[in-house]
Amino acid sequence: MRNPKVAAVPFVAVAVFTMILGSVYYQLGLSSEAGLQNRTGLFFFLCLELAYFNGNAVDLFIRDRPQFRHERACGFYRTSVYFLAKLLCEAMPIKLGPILFFFPILYAMTGLRKSFAAMFFFETTCLCMGTAAAGIFMFSVLLFDHVSLGYVIAGIILSFMMSFGGFLMNVVSAWWLGWCRYLSIFWYAYSSLSINEIHGATFCPMSTNINSKYLTSPFGHGNFSRTSCVSGDDFLTSKGIVFEPTWRAWINPLALALFSCAVYFLCYIRLRLTKVY
């Protein structure tokens, strides 16, 4: 990378935000009072971090546009070679490096499911989400040929996606808008993280002195008593998240990966259509 100090900024930002999340959600338990709510809150903030912490990885094609035009006109390289080199050697390390380094630490701090397979699935989902979000910013900047305008448009797109991500609005109750979730990278990431952590889990009350009115289930078929436990599968069903059969969990990271491929292909097409002079 040409400027190590600039490249270090996203690492520091992600490190600080990750440590804050790890401290706030330190060692999540399985209590019905806070276990579910804290996990969904953690996943929501993780999606926000992955979506908006893009550093300087999205405007690199704009910064080097004059040099690219000159060198391509002189026949130094093909557009595809230039695009792949910049993407793999400059953009992806800045975006994915912090995820690979800091998110396993966050996983351990928050006390999520203690399984290598679960942590691998968690990392895979975060990498796919980060790649897709960076692609949206990159395409917006390339499309409008302006960094500030591209950031604004990408922010609007991600805000729309966040609205149908499954956390701010229940897509099951709003059935006339439920189809919008399939256009949201937040939905795929949130669903994937929720299935990985909540599917098959049971959340039971830690105290018997809690007023029963606070144990009314928003997703079951009745009210919970002081000794009732909450099924993670019931919670996922209430959110419209499909988790059966088991292989369906991988559809969400796969959808994020396909979305990433599509948006980066559009970035390449836009770069290829750039006029030499």
Coordinates of C-alpha atoms in Angstrom, one line a residue:
M1 CA 0.0 0.0 0.0
R2 CA 1.3 3.4 -0.9
N3 CA 0.5 5.2 2.3
P4 CA 0.8 2.9 5.4
K5 CA -0.6 5.6 7.7
V6 CA -3.7 5.9 5.7
A7 CA -4.1 2.2 5.5
A8 CA -3.8 1.9 9.3
V9 CA -6.8 4.2 9.9
P10 CA -9.5 1.5 9.2
F11 CA -7.6 -1.0 11.3
V12 CA -7.5 1.4 14.2
A13 CA -11.2 2.3 13.8
V14 CA -12.4 -1.3 13.6
A15 CA -10.1 -2.2 16.6
V16 CA -11.6 0.5 18.7
F17 CA -15.2 -0.2 17.8
T18 CA -14.7 -3.9 18.2
M19 CA -13.2 -3.5 21.7
I20 CA -16.2 -1.3 22.6
L21 CA -18.6 -4.0 21.3
G22 CA -16.7 -6.7 23.1
S23 CA -16.8 -4.7 26.4
V24 CA -20.5 -3.9 26.1
Y25 CA -21.6 -7.4 25.2
Y26 CA -19.0 -9.2 27.3
Q27 CA -19.7 -12.9 27.9
L28 CA -23.3 -13.1 26.8
G29 CA -25.4 -15.5 28.8
L30 CA -28.4 -17.6 27.9
S31 CA -30.9 -15.9 30.1
S32 CA -34.3 -15.2 28.6
E33 CA -34.2 -11.7 30.2
A34 CA -31.2 -10.5 28.2
G35 CA -29.6 -13.3 26.2
L36 CA -31.7 -12.9 23.0
Q37 CA -31.9 -9.1 23.1
N38 CA -28.2 -8.7 23.6
R39 CA -27.3 -11.1 20.8
T40 CA -29.6 -9.4 18.3
G41 CA -28.2 -6.0 19.4
L42 CA -24.6 -7.3 18.9
F43 CA -25.5 -8.6 15.4
F44 CA -27.1 -5.3 14.4
F45 CA -24.1 -3.3 15.4
L46 CA -21.8 -5.8 13.7
C47 CA -23.7 -5.3 10.5
L48 CA -23.5 -1.5 10.9
E49 CA -19.7 -1.7 11.4
L50 CA -19.3 -4.0 8.4
A51 CA -21.4 -1.8 6.2
Y52 CA -20.1 1.7 7.0
F53 CA -16.4 1.2 8.0
N54 CA -14.9 1.1 4.5
G55 CA -11.9 3.4 5.1
N56 CA -10.2 4.6 1.9
A57 CA -10.8 1.4 0.0
V58 CA -13.7 2.6 -2.1
D59 CA -12.3 5.7 -3.8
L60 CA -9.0 4.3 -5.0
F61 CA -10.2 4.2 -8.6
I62 CA -11.1 7.9 -8.5
R63 CA -7.8 8.9 -6.9
D64 CA -5.8 7.2 -9.6
R65 CA -8.1 8.0 -12.5
P66 CA -5.7 10.4 -14.5
Q67 CA -2.9 7.9 -14.2
F68 CA -5.1 5.0 -15.2
R69 CA -6.3 6.8 -18.3
H70 CA -2.8 7.6 -19.4
E71 CA -1.3 4.2 -18.8
R72 CA -4.3 2.4 -20.4
A73 CA -4.0 4.6 -23.5
C74 CA -0.3 3.7 -23.7
G75 CA -1.1 0.0 -23.6
F76 CA 0.6 -0.7 -20.3
Y77 CA -2.1 -3.1 -19.1
R78 CA -5.7 -4.3 -19.7
T79 CA -8.5 -2.8 -17.7
S80 CA -9.3 -6.2 -16.1
V81 CA -5.7 -6.6 -14.9
Y82 CA -5.7 -3.1 -13.4
F83 CA -9.1 -3.7 -11.7
L84 CA -8.2 -7.0 -10.2
A85 CA -4.8 -5.7 -9.0
K86 CA -6.3 -2.7 -7.3
L87 CA -9.2 -4.7 -5.8
L88 CA -7.1 -7.6 -4.5
C89 CA -4.0 -5.7 -3.4
E90 CA -5.4 -2.4 -2.1
A91 CA -9.2 -2.5 -1.5
M92 CA -9.6 -6.0 0.0
P93 CA -6.7 -6.0 2.5
I94 CA -8.0 -2.7 3.9
K95 CA -11.6 -4.0 4.2
L96 CA -11.1 -7.6 5.1
G97 CA -7.8 -7.4 7.1
P98 CA -9.5 -6.0 10.3
I99 CA -12.3 -8.6 10.1
L100 CA -9.8 -11.5 10.0
F101 CA -7.7 -10.0 12.8
F102 CA -10.1 -8.5 15.3
F103 CA -13.4 -10.3 14.9
P104 CA -12.1 -13.6 16.4
I105 CA -11.2 -11.6 19.4
L106 CA -14.7 -10.1 19.5
Y107 CA -16.1 -13.6 19.1
A108 CA -14.2 -14.8 22.2
M109 CA -15.0 -11.7 24.3
T110 CA -18.7 -11.9 23.7
G111 CA -18.9 -15.6 24.5
L112 CA -20.7 -16.8 21.5
R113 CA -21.2 -20.4 20.6
K114 CA -18.0 -22.3 21.5
S115 CA -17.4 -24.2 18.3
F116 CA -14.8 -23.9 15.6
A117 CA -17.5 -24.5 12.9
A118 CA -19.7 -21.8 14.4
M119 CA -16.8 -19.3 14.5
F120 CA -15.8 -20.2 11.0
F121 CA -19.4 -19.6 9.8
F122 CA -19.4 -16.3 11.8
E123 CA -16.2 -15.1 10.1
T124 CA -17.4 -16.2 6.6
T125 CA -20.6 -14.2 7.0
C126 CA -18.7 -11.1 8.2
L127 CA -16.3 -11.3 5.3
C128 CA -19.1 -11.7 2.8
M129 CA -21.0 -8.8 4.4
G130 CA -18.0 -6.5 4.4
T131 CA -17.1 -7.3 0.8
A132 CA -20.7 -6.6 -0.4
A133 CA -20.9 -3.3 1.5
A134 CA -17.6 -2.1 0.1
G135 CA -18.8 -3.0 -3.4
I136 CA -21.9 -0.8 -3.0
F137 CA -19.7 2.1 -2.0
M138 CA -17.2 1.5 -4.7
F139 CA -19.8 1.2 -7.4
S140 CA -21.6 4.4 -6.3
V141 CA -18.3 6.3 -6.4
L142 CA -17.4 5.0 -9.8
L143 CA -20.9 5.5 -11.2
F144 CA -21.1 9.2 -10.3
D145 CA -17.4 9.8 -10.7
H146 CA -17.5 11.8 -7.5
V147 CA -16.4 10.6 -4.0
S148 CA -18.7 12.7 -1.9
L149 CA -21.8 12.1 -4.0
G150 CA -21.0 8.4 -4.2
Y151 CA -20.8 8.2 -0.5
V152 CA -24.1 9.9 -0.1
I153 CA -25.9 7.6 -2.6
A154 CA -24.3 4.5 -1.1
G155 CA -25.4 5.6 2.4
I156 CA -29.0 6.0 1.2
I157 CA -28.9 2.6 -0.4
L158 CA -27.6 1.0 2.8
S159 CA -30.1 2.8 5.0
F160 CA -32.9 1.4 2.8
M161 CA -31.4 -2.1 3.2
M162 CA -31.0 -1.6 6.9
S163 CA -34.7 -0.9 7.3
F164 CA -35.5 -4.3 6.0
G165 CA -32.6 -6.1 7.7
G166 CA -34.9 -7.9 10.2
F167 CA -33.9 -5.9 13.3
L168 CA -35.7 -2.5 12.9
M169 CA -38.9 -4.0 11.4
N170 CA -40.5 -7.4 11.6
V171 CA -40.8 -8.5 8.0
V172 CA -43.4 -11.1 8.9
S173 CA -45.9 -8.6 10.2
A174 CA -45.3 -6.2 7.3
W175 CA -46.0 -8.8 4.7
W176 CA -46.7 -6.2 1.9
L177 CA -43.1 -5.1 2.3
G178 CA -41.5 -8.4 3.3
W179 CA -40.2 -9.1 -0.1
C180 CA -37.8 -6.1 0.2
R181 CA -35.7 -8.1 2.6
Y182 CA -34.3 -10.1 -0.3
L183 CA -32.8 -6.9 -1.6
S184 CA -31.0 -6.2 1.7
I185 CA -27.5 -7.4 2.5
F186 CA -28.3 -6.6 6.1
W187 CA -31.1 -9.3 6.0
Y188 CA -28.7 -12.0 4.8
A189 CA -26.0 -11.1 7.3
Y190 CA -28.4 -10.7 10.2
S191 CA -30.2 -14.0 9.4
S192 CA -26.9 -15.9 9.0
L193 CA -25.5 -14.6 12.3
S194 CA -28.8 -15.3 14.1
I195 CA -29.1 -18.9 12.8
N196 CA -25.5 -19.6 13.7
E197 CA -25.9 -18.5 17.3
I198 CA -29.6 -18.8 18.2
H199 CA -30.8 -22.0 16.3
G200 CA -31.1 -24.9 18.7
A201 CA -30.4 -22.7 21.8
T202 CA -32.8 -22.4 24.8
F203 CA -32.9 -19.2 26.9
C204 CA -34.1 -19.6 30.5
P205 CA -34.8 -17.0 33.2
M206 CA -32.0 -16.5 35.6
S207 CA -34.2 -15.1 38.4
T208 CA -37.5 -16.3 39.8
N209 CA -38.3 -12.9 41.3
I210 CA -39.1 -11.2 38.0
N211 CA -42.7 -10.0 37.5
S212 CA -44.5 -12.3 35.2
K213 CA -45.7 -9.4 33.0
Y214 CA -42.1 -9.0 31.8
L215 CA -42.0 -12.6 30.6
T216 CA -44.7 -12.2 28.0
S217 CA -43.3 -13.7 24.8
P218 CA -43.5 -11.6 21.7
F219 CA -43.1 -14.6 19.5
G220 CA -44.7 -17.6 21.3
H221 CA -48.3 -18.6 21.5
G222 CA -48.9 -17.5 25.1
N223 CA -47.4 -16.0 28.1
F224 CA -44.4 -17.4 29.8
S225 CA -44.4 -18.1 33.5
R226 CA -41.5 -17.5 35.8
T227 CA -40.0 -20.9 35.0
S228 CA -40.6 -20.9 31.3
C229 CA -37.8 -21.0 28.8
V230 CA -37.6 -19.4 25.4
S231 CA -36.8 -21.5 22.3
G232 CA -34.3 -19.9 19.9
D233 CA -36.1 -21.6 17.0
D234 CA -39.4 -19.9 18.0
F235 CA -37.6 -16.5 17.9
L236 CA -36.1 -17.2 14.5
T237 CA -39.5 -18.2 13.2
S238 CA -41.1 -15.1 14.5
K239 CA -38.5 -13.1 12.5
G240 CA -39.2 -15.0 9.3
I241 CA -35.8 -16.5 9.3
V242 CA -35.7 -20.0 7.7
F243 CA -33.2 -22.4 9.4
E244 CA -34.4 -25.8 8.3
P245 CA -32.9 -27.9 6.7
T246 CA -29.4 -27.3 8.0
W247 CA -27.9 -26.5 4.7
R248 CA -30.2 -23.5 4.2
A249 CA -28.0 -21.6 6.7
W250 CA -25.3 -21.3 3.9
I251 CA -27.8 -19.7 1.5
N252 CA -27.3 -16.4 3.3
P253 CA -23.4 -16.1 2.9
L254 CA -23.8 -17.5 -0.6
A255 CA -26.3 -14.7 -1.4
L256 CA -23.9 -12.1 -0.1
A257 CA -21.1 -13.6 -2.1
L258 CA -23.2 -13.6 -5.3
F259 CA -24.2 -10.0 -4.6
S260 CA -20.6 -9.1 -4.2
C261 CA -19.6 -10.7 -7.5
A262 CA -22.5 -8.9 -9.3
V263 CA -21.6 -5.4 -7.9
Y264 CA -17.9 -5.8 -8.5
F265 CA -18.6 -6.9 -12.1
L266 CA -20.6 -3.7 -12.5
C267 CA -17.7 -1.7 -11.1
Y268 CA -15.5 -3.3 -13.7
I269 CA -17.9 -2.5 -16.5
R270 CA -18.1 1.1 -15.3
L271 CA -14.3 1.3 -15.2
R272 CA -14.0 -0.3 -18.7
L273 CA -16.3 2.4 -20.1
T274 CA -14.1 5.2 -18.8
K275 CA -13.0 7.4 -21.7
V276 CA -9.3 7.5 -22.3
Y277 CA -9.3 11.3 -22.9

